[in-house]
mmCIF file of C-alpha atoms in Angstrom:
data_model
loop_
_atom_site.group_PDB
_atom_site.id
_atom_site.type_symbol
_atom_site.label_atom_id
_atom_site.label_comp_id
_atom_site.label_asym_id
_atom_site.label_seq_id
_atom_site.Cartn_x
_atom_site.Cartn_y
_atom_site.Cartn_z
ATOM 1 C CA UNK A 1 35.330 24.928 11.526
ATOM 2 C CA UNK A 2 32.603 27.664 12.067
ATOM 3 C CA UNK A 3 31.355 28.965 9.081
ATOM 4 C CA UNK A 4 29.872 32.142 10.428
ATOM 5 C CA UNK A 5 33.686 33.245 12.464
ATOM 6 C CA UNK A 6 33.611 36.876 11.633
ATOM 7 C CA UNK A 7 37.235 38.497 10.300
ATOM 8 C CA UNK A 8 38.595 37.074 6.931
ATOM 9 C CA UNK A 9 42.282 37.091 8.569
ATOM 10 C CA UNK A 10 41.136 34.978 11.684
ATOM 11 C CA UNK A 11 38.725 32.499 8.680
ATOM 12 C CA UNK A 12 42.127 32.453 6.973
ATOM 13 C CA UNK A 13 43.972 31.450 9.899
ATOM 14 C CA UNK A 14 41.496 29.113 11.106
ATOM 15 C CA UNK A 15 41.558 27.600 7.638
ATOM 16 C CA UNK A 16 45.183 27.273 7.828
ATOM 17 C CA UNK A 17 45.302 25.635 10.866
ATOM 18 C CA UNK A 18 43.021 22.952 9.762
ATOM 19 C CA UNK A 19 45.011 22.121 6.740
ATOM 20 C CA UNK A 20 48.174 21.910 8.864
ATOM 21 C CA UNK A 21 46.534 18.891 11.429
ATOM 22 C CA UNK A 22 45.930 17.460 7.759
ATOM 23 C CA UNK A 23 48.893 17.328 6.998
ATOM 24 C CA UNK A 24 50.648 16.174 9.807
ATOM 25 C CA UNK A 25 48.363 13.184 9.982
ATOM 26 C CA UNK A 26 49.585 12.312 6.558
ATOM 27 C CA UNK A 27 52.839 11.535 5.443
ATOM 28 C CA UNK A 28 55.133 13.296 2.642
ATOM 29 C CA UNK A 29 53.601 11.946 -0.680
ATOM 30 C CA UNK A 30 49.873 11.145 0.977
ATOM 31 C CA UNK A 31 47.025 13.432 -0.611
ATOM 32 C CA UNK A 32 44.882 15.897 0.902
ATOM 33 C CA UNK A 33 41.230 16.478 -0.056
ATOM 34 C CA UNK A 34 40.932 18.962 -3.499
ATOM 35 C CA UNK A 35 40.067 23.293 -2.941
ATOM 36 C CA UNK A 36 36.330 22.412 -3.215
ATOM 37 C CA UNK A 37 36.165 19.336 -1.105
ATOM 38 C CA UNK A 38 38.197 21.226 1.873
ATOM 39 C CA UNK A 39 35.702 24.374 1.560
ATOM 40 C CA UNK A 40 32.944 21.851 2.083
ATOM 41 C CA UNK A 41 34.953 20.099 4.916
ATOM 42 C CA UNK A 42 35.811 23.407 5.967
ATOM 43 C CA UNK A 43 32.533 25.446 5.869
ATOM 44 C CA UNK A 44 34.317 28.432 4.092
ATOM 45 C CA UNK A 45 34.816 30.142 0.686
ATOM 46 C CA UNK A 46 37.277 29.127 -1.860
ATOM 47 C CA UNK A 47 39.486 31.924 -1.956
ATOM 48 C CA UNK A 48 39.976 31.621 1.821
ATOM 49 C CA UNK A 49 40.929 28.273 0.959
ATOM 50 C CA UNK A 50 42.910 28.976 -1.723
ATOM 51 C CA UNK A 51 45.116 31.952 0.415
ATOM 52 C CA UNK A 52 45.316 29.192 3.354
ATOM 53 C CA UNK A 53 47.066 26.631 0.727
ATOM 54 C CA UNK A 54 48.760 29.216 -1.040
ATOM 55 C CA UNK A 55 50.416 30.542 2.226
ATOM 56 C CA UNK A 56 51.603 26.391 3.005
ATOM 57 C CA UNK A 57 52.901 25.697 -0.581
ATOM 58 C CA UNK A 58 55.090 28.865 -0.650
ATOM 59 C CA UNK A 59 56.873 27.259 2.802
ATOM 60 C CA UNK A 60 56.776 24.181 1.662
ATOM 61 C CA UNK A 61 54.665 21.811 3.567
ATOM 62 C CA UNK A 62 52.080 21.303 0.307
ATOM 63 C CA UNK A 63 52.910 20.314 -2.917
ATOM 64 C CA UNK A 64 49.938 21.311 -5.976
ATOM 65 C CA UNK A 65 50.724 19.211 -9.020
ATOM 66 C CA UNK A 66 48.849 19.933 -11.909
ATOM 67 C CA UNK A 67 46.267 17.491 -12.647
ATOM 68 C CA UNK A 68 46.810 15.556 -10.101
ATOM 69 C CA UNK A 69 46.171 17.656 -6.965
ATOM 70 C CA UNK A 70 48.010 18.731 -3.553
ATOM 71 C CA UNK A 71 50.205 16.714 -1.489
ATOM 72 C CA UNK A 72 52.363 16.506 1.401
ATOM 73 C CA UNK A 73 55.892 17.908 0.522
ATOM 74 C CA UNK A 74 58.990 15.486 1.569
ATOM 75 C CA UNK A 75 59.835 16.307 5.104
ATOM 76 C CA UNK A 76 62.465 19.060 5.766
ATOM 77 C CA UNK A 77 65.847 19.027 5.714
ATOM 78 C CA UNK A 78 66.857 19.919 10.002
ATOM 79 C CA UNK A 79 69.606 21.841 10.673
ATOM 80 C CA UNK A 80 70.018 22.225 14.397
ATOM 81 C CA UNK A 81 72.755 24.898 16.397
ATOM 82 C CA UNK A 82 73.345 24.049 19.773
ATOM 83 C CA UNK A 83 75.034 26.730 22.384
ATOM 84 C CA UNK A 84 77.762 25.057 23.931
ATOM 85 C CA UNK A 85 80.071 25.881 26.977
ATOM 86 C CA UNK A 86 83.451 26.991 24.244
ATOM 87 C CA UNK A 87 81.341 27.895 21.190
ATOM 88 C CA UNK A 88 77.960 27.346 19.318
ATOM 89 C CA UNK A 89 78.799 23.386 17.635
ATOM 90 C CA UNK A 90 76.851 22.287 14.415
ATOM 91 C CA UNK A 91 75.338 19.145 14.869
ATOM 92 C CA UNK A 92 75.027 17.686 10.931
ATOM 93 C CA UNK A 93 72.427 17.732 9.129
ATOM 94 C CA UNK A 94 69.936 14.488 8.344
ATOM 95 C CA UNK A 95 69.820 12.750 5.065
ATOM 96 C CA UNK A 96 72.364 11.228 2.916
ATOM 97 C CA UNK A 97 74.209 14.145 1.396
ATOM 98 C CA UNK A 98 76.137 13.926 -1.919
ATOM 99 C CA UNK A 99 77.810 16.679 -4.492
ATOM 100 C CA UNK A 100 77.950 17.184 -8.084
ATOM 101 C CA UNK A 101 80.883 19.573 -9.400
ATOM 102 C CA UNK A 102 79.721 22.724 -10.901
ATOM 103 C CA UNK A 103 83.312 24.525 -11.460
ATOM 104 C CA UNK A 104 86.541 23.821 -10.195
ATOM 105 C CA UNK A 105 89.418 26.573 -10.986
ATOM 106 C CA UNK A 106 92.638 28.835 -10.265
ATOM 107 C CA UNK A 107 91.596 32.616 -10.630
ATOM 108 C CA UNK A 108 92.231 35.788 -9.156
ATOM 109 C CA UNK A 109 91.098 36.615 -5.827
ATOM 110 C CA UNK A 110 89.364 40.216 -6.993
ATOM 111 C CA UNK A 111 88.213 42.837 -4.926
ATOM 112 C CA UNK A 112 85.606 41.203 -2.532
ATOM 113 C CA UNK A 113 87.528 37.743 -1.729
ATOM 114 C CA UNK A 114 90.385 39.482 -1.188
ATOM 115 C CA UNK A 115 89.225 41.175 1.290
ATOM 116 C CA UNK A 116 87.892 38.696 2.862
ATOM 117 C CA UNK A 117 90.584 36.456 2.795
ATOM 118 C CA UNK A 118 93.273 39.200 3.604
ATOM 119 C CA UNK A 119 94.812 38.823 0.635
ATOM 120 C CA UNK A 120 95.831 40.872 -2.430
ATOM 121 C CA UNK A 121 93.042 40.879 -4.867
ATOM 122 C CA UNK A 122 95.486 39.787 -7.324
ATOM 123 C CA UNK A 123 96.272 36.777 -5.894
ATOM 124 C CA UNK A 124 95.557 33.361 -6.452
ATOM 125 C CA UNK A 125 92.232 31.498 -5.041
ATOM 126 C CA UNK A 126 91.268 28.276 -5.523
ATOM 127 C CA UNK A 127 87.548 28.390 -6.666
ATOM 128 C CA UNK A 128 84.785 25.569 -6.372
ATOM 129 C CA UNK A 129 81.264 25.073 -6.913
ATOM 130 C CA UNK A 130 79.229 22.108 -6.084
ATOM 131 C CA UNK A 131 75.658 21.088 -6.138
ATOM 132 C CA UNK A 132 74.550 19.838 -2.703
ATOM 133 C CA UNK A 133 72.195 17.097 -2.514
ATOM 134 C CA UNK A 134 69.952 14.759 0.086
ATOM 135 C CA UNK A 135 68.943 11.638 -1.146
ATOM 136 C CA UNK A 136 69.515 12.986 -5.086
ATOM 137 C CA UNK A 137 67.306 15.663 -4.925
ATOM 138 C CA UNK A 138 69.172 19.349 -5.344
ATOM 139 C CA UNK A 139 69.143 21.254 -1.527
ATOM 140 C CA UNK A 140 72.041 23.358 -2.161
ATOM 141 C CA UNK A 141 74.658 25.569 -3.904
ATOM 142 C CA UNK A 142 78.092 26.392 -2.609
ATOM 143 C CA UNK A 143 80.586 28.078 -3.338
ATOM 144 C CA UNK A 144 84.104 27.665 -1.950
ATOM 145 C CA UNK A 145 86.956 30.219 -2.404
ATOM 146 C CA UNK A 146 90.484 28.620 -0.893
ATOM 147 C CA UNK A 147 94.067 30.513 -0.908
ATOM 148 C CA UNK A 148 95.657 28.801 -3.691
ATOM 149 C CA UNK A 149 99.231 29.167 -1.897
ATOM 150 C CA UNK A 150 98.011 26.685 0.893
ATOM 151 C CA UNK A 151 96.674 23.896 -1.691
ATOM 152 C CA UNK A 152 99.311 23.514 -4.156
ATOM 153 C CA UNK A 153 98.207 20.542 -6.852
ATOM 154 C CA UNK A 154 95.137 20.389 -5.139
ATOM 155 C CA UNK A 155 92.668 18.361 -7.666
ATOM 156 C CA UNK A 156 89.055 17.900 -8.300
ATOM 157 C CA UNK A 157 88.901 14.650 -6.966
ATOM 158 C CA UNK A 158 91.209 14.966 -3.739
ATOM 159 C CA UNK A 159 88.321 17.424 -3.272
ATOM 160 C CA UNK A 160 85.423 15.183 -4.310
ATOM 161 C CA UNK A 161 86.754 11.949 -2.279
ATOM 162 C CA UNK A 162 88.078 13.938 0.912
ATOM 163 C CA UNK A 163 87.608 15.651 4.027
ATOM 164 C CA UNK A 164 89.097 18.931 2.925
ATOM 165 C CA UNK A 165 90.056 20.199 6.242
ATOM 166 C CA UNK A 166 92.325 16.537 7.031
ATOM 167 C CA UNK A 167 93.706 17.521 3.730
ATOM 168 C CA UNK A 168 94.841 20.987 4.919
ATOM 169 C CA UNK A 169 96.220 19.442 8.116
ATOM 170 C CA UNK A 170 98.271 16.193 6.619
ATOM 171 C CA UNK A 171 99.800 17.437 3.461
ATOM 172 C CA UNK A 172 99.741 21.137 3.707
ATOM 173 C CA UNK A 173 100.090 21.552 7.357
ATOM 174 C CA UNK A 174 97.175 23.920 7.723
ATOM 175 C CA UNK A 175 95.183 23.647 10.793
ATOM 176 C CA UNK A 176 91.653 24.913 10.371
ATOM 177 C CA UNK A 177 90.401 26.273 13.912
ATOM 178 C CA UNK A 178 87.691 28.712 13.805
ATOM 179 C CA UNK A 179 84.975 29.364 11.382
ATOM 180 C CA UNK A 180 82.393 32.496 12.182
ATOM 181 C CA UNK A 181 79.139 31.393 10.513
ATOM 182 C CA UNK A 182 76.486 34.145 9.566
ATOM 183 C CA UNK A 183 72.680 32.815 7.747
ATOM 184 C CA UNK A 184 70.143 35.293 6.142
ATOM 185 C CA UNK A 185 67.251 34.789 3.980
ATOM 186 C CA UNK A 186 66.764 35.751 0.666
ATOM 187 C CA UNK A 187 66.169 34.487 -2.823
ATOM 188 C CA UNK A 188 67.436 32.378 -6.003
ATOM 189 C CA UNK A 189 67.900 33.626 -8.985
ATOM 190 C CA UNK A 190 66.564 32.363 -12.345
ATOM 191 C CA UNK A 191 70.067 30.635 -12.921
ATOM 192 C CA UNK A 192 70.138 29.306 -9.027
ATOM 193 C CA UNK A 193 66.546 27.980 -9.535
ATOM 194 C CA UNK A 194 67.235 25.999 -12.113
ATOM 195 C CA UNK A 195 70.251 23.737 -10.787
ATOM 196 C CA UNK A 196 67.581 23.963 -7.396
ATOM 197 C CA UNK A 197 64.412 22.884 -9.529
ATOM 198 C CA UNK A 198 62.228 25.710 -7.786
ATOM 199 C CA UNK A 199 60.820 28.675 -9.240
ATOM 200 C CA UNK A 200 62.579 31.708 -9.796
ATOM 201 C CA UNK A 201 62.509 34.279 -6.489
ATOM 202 C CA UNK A 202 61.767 31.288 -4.697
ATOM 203 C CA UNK A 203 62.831 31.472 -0.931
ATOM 204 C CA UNK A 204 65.852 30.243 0.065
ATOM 205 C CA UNK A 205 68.446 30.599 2.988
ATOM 206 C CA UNK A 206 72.142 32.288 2.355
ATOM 207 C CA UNK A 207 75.113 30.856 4.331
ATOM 208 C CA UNK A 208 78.541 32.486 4.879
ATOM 209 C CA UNK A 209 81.221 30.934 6.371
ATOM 210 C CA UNK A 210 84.825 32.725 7.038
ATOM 211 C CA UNK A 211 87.515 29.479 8.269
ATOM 212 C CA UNK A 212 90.798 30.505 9.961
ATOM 213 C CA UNK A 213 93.639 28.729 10.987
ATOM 214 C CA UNK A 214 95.170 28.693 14.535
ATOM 215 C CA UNK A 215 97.359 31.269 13.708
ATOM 216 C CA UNK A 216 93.653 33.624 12.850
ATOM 217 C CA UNK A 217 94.841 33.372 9.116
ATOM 218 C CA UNK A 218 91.388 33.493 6.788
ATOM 219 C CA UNK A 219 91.927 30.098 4.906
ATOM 220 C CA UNK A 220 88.628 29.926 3.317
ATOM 221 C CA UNK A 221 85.731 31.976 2.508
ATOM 222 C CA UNK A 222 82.311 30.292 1.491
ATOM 223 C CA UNK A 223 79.056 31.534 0.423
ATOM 224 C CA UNK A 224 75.971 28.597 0.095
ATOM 225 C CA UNK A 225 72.551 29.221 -0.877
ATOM 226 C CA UNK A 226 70.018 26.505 0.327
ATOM 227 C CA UNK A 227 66.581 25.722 -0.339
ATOM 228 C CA UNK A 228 64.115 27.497 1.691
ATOM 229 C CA UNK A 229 61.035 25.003 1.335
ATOM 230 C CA UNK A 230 63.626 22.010 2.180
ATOM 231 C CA UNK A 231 65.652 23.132 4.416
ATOM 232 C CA UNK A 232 64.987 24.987 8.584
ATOM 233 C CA UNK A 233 67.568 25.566 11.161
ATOM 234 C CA UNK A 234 66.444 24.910 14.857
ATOM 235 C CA UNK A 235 68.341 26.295 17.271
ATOM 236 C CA UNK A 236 68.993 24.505 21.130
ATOM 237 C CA UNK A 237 70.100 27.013 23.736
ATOM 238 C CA UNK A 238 71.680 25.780 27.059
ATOM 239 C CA UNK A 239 70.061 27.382 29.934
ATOM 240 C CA UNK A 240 72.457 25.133 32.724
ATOM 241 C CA UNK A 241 74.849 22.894 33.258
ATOM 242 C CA UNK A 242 74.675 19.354 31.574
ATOM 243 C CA UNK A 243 76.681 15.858 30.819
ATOM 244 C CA UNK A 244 78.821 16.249 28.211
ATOM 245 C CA UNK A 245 78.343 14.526 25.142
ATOM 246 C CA UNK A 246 80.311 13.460 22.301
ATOM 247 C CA UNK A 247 78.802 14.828 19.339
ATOM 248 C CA UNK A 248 77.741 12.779 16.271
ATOM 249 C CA UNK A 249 80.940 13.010 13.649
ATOM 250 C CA UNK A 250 78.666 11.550 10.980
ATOM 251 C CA UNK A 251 76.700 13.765 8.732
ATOM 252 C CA UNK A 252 76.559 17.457 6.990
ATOM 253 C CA UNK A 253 77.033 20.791 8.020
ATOM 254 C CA UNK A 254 75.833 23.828 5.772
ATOM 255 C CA UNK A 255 77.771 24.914 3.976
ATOM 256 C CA UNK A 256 80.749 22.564 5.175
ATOM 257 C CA UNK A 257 82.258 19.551 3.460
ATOM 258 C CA UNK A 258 81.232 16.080 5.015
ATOM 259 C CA UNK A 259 83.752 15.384 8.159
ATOM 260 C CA UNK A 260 85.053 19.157 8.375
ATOM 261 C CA UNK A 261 85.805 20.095 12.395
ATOM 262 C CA UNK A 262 85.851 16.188 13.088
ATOM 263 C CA UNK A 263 89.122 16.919 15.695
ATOM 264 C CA UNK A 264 87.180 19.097 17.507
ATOM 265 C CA UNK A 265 87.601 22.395 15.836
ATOM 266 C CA UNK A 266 85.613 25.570 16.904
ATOM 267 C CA UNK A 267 82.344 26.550 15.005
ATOM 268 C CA UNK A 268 80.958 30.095 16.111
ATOM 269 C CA UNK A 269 77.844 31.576 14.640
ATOM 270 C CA UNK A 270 77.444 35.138 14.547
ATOM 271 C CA UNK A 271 75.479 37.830 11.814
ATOM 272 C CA UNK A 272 76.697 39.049 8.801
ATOM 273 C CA UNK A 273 78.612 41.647 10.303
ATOM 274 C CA UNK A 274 80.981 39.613 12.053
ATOM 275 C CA UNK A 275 81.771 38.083 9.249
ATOM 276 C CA UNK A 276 83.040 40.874 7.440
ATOM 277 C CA UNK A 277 84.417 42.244 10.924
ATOM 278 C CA UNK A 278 86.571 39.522 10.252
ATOM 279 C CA UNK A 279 87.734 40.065 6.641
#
C-alpha cells in the first residue's frame, strides 16, 4: 500500500481492501495483525485503519475481542434463491440447524394477523416462537402464526419433532401449496439482541412468509428476523435452458421448518407488497 495515495476515502478503501485478502487467507478463528502493526504493514494512519476495521466488524467478517485482539468471524450462514422454470425454489440453507421454544400458545388473531390470514381478528391462531440455531450458536427468531381451526390438539412437541407441513397434509388434510416470500433489512431490538447475542440496533435481515393451501386459503403467516453478520442470501438467476435437477430435500429454509415443501410445493419470492397484496 502507497502511503502518499491522495483522498482519505480511496486510503480508506485501499486499506479495506488489504484487510479483506487478510482475511480470506485466514480462516474463521485465525488472527490478524493488531491497529498499529497493520498501519505499519499498511503505510497509513490509525484512524484510517481503524474506519477500514470498523466498516468489516459491523458486516461481520472481523471479530475485536477485548484484550485479546481481532479475528476472523465464523463463516456465513448462505442462503441461496434460484429462478426456476414454475417458481423461484429455496435451496436450504448450510449448517446443522436446531430450535429452542420461546412461546407456544392459543390467542386471538387481532387486527394485523387477521388480516393477513383472512380471518376474523377474533379468531383463534395458533402462536409459536422459536430460537433458530446453526451449530448452537443463535442465527434466528421466528415467529409462526397458524389458524387454530386447521390444527386442532396440535402440541409443542408434534411441532418440535415434525415436519409441520406433512402434519397439515396427514392428519388435518391441509395441503400447503404456495408461500409468497418477501426479505428486508432492518434491525434487532434490545430484547431481539439478547436471545441473538449481538448488540442492540445491530443489523439483521426480516423475513415474511404468507403459506396457502391449494384451495389459495392463507394457512400460515410468519415473520423471522435473522442475523445480519451471520447470515447473506445469494441469489442464481437462469438466463437459458438447463438439465433438470432434483433439488437437495435436506437442510433449512428461512424462515421455514426443516423438510417444509419436500413434495414439491411452490415457493415464490416477491417484496413486501405482495405479501400484503395477498392478505
Amino acid at each position: 500500500m502507497e502511503a502518499d495515495v491522495p483522498g482519505t476515502v480511496l486510503k480508506r478503501e485501499r486499506t479495506r481492501d488489504a484487510v479483506l485478502e487478510l482475511i480470506e487467507s485466514r480462516s474463521p478463528g485465525d488472527a490478524i495483525p493488531s491497529e498499529r502493526a497493520l498501519c505499519s504493514l499498511l503505510g497509513v494512519s490509525r484512524p484510517t485503519v481503524r474506519a477500514a476495521v470498523d466498516e468489516l466488524v459491523a458486516t461481520g467478517l472481523l471479530v475485536r475481542e477485548h484484550g485479546r485482539g481481532m479475528f476472523v468471524a465464523p463463516a456465513k450462514i448462505t442462503q441461496e434463491l434460484v429462478a426456476g422454470d414454475r417458481a423461484l425454489t429455496v435451496p436450504q440453507a448450510a449448517g446443522a440447524w436446531s430450535s429452542r421454544l420461546l412461546e407456544f400458545t392459543t390467542l386471538q388473531a387481532g387486527a394485523r394477523v387477521g388480516r393477513k390470514l383472512r380471518m376474523s381478528p377474533a379468531a383463534e391462531i395458533v402462536y409459536v416462537a422459536r430460537l433458530r440455531l446453526v451449530d448452537g450458536a443463535p442465527m434466528a427468531i421466528e415467529h409462526l402464526h397458524i389458524r387454530a381451526e386447521l390444527v386442532p390438539g396440535l402440541s409443542a412437541q408434534e411441532l418440535e419433532s415434525g415436519d409441520l407441513y406433512e402434519h397439515l397434509r396427514t392428519t388435518h388434510g391441509v395441503h400447503v401449496h404456495e408461500a409468497v416470500q418477501a426479505i428486508e433489512p432492518t434491525v434487532v431490538t434490545r430484547a431481539e439482541a439478547k436471545l441473538l447475542d449481538v448488540p442492540e440496533l445491530s443489523p439483521a435481515l426480516l423475513f415474511e412468509r404468507l403459506t396457502s393451501d391449494t384451495a389459495g386459503r392463507p394457512v400460515e403467516y410468519v415473520h423471522s428476523l435473522y442475523r445480519g453478520d451471520r447470515y447473506r442470501i445469494v441469489s442464481r438467476l437462469a438466463l437459458g435452458p438447463a438439465a433438470e435437477v432434483a433439488p437437495d430435500r435436506e437442510g433449512h429454509h428461512p424462515g421455514i421448518p426443516p423438510g417444509d415443501f419436500a413434495h414439491g410445493d411452490a415457493i415464490t419470492s416477491s417484496t413486501r407488497g405482495d405479501i400484503q397484496a395477498g392478505a
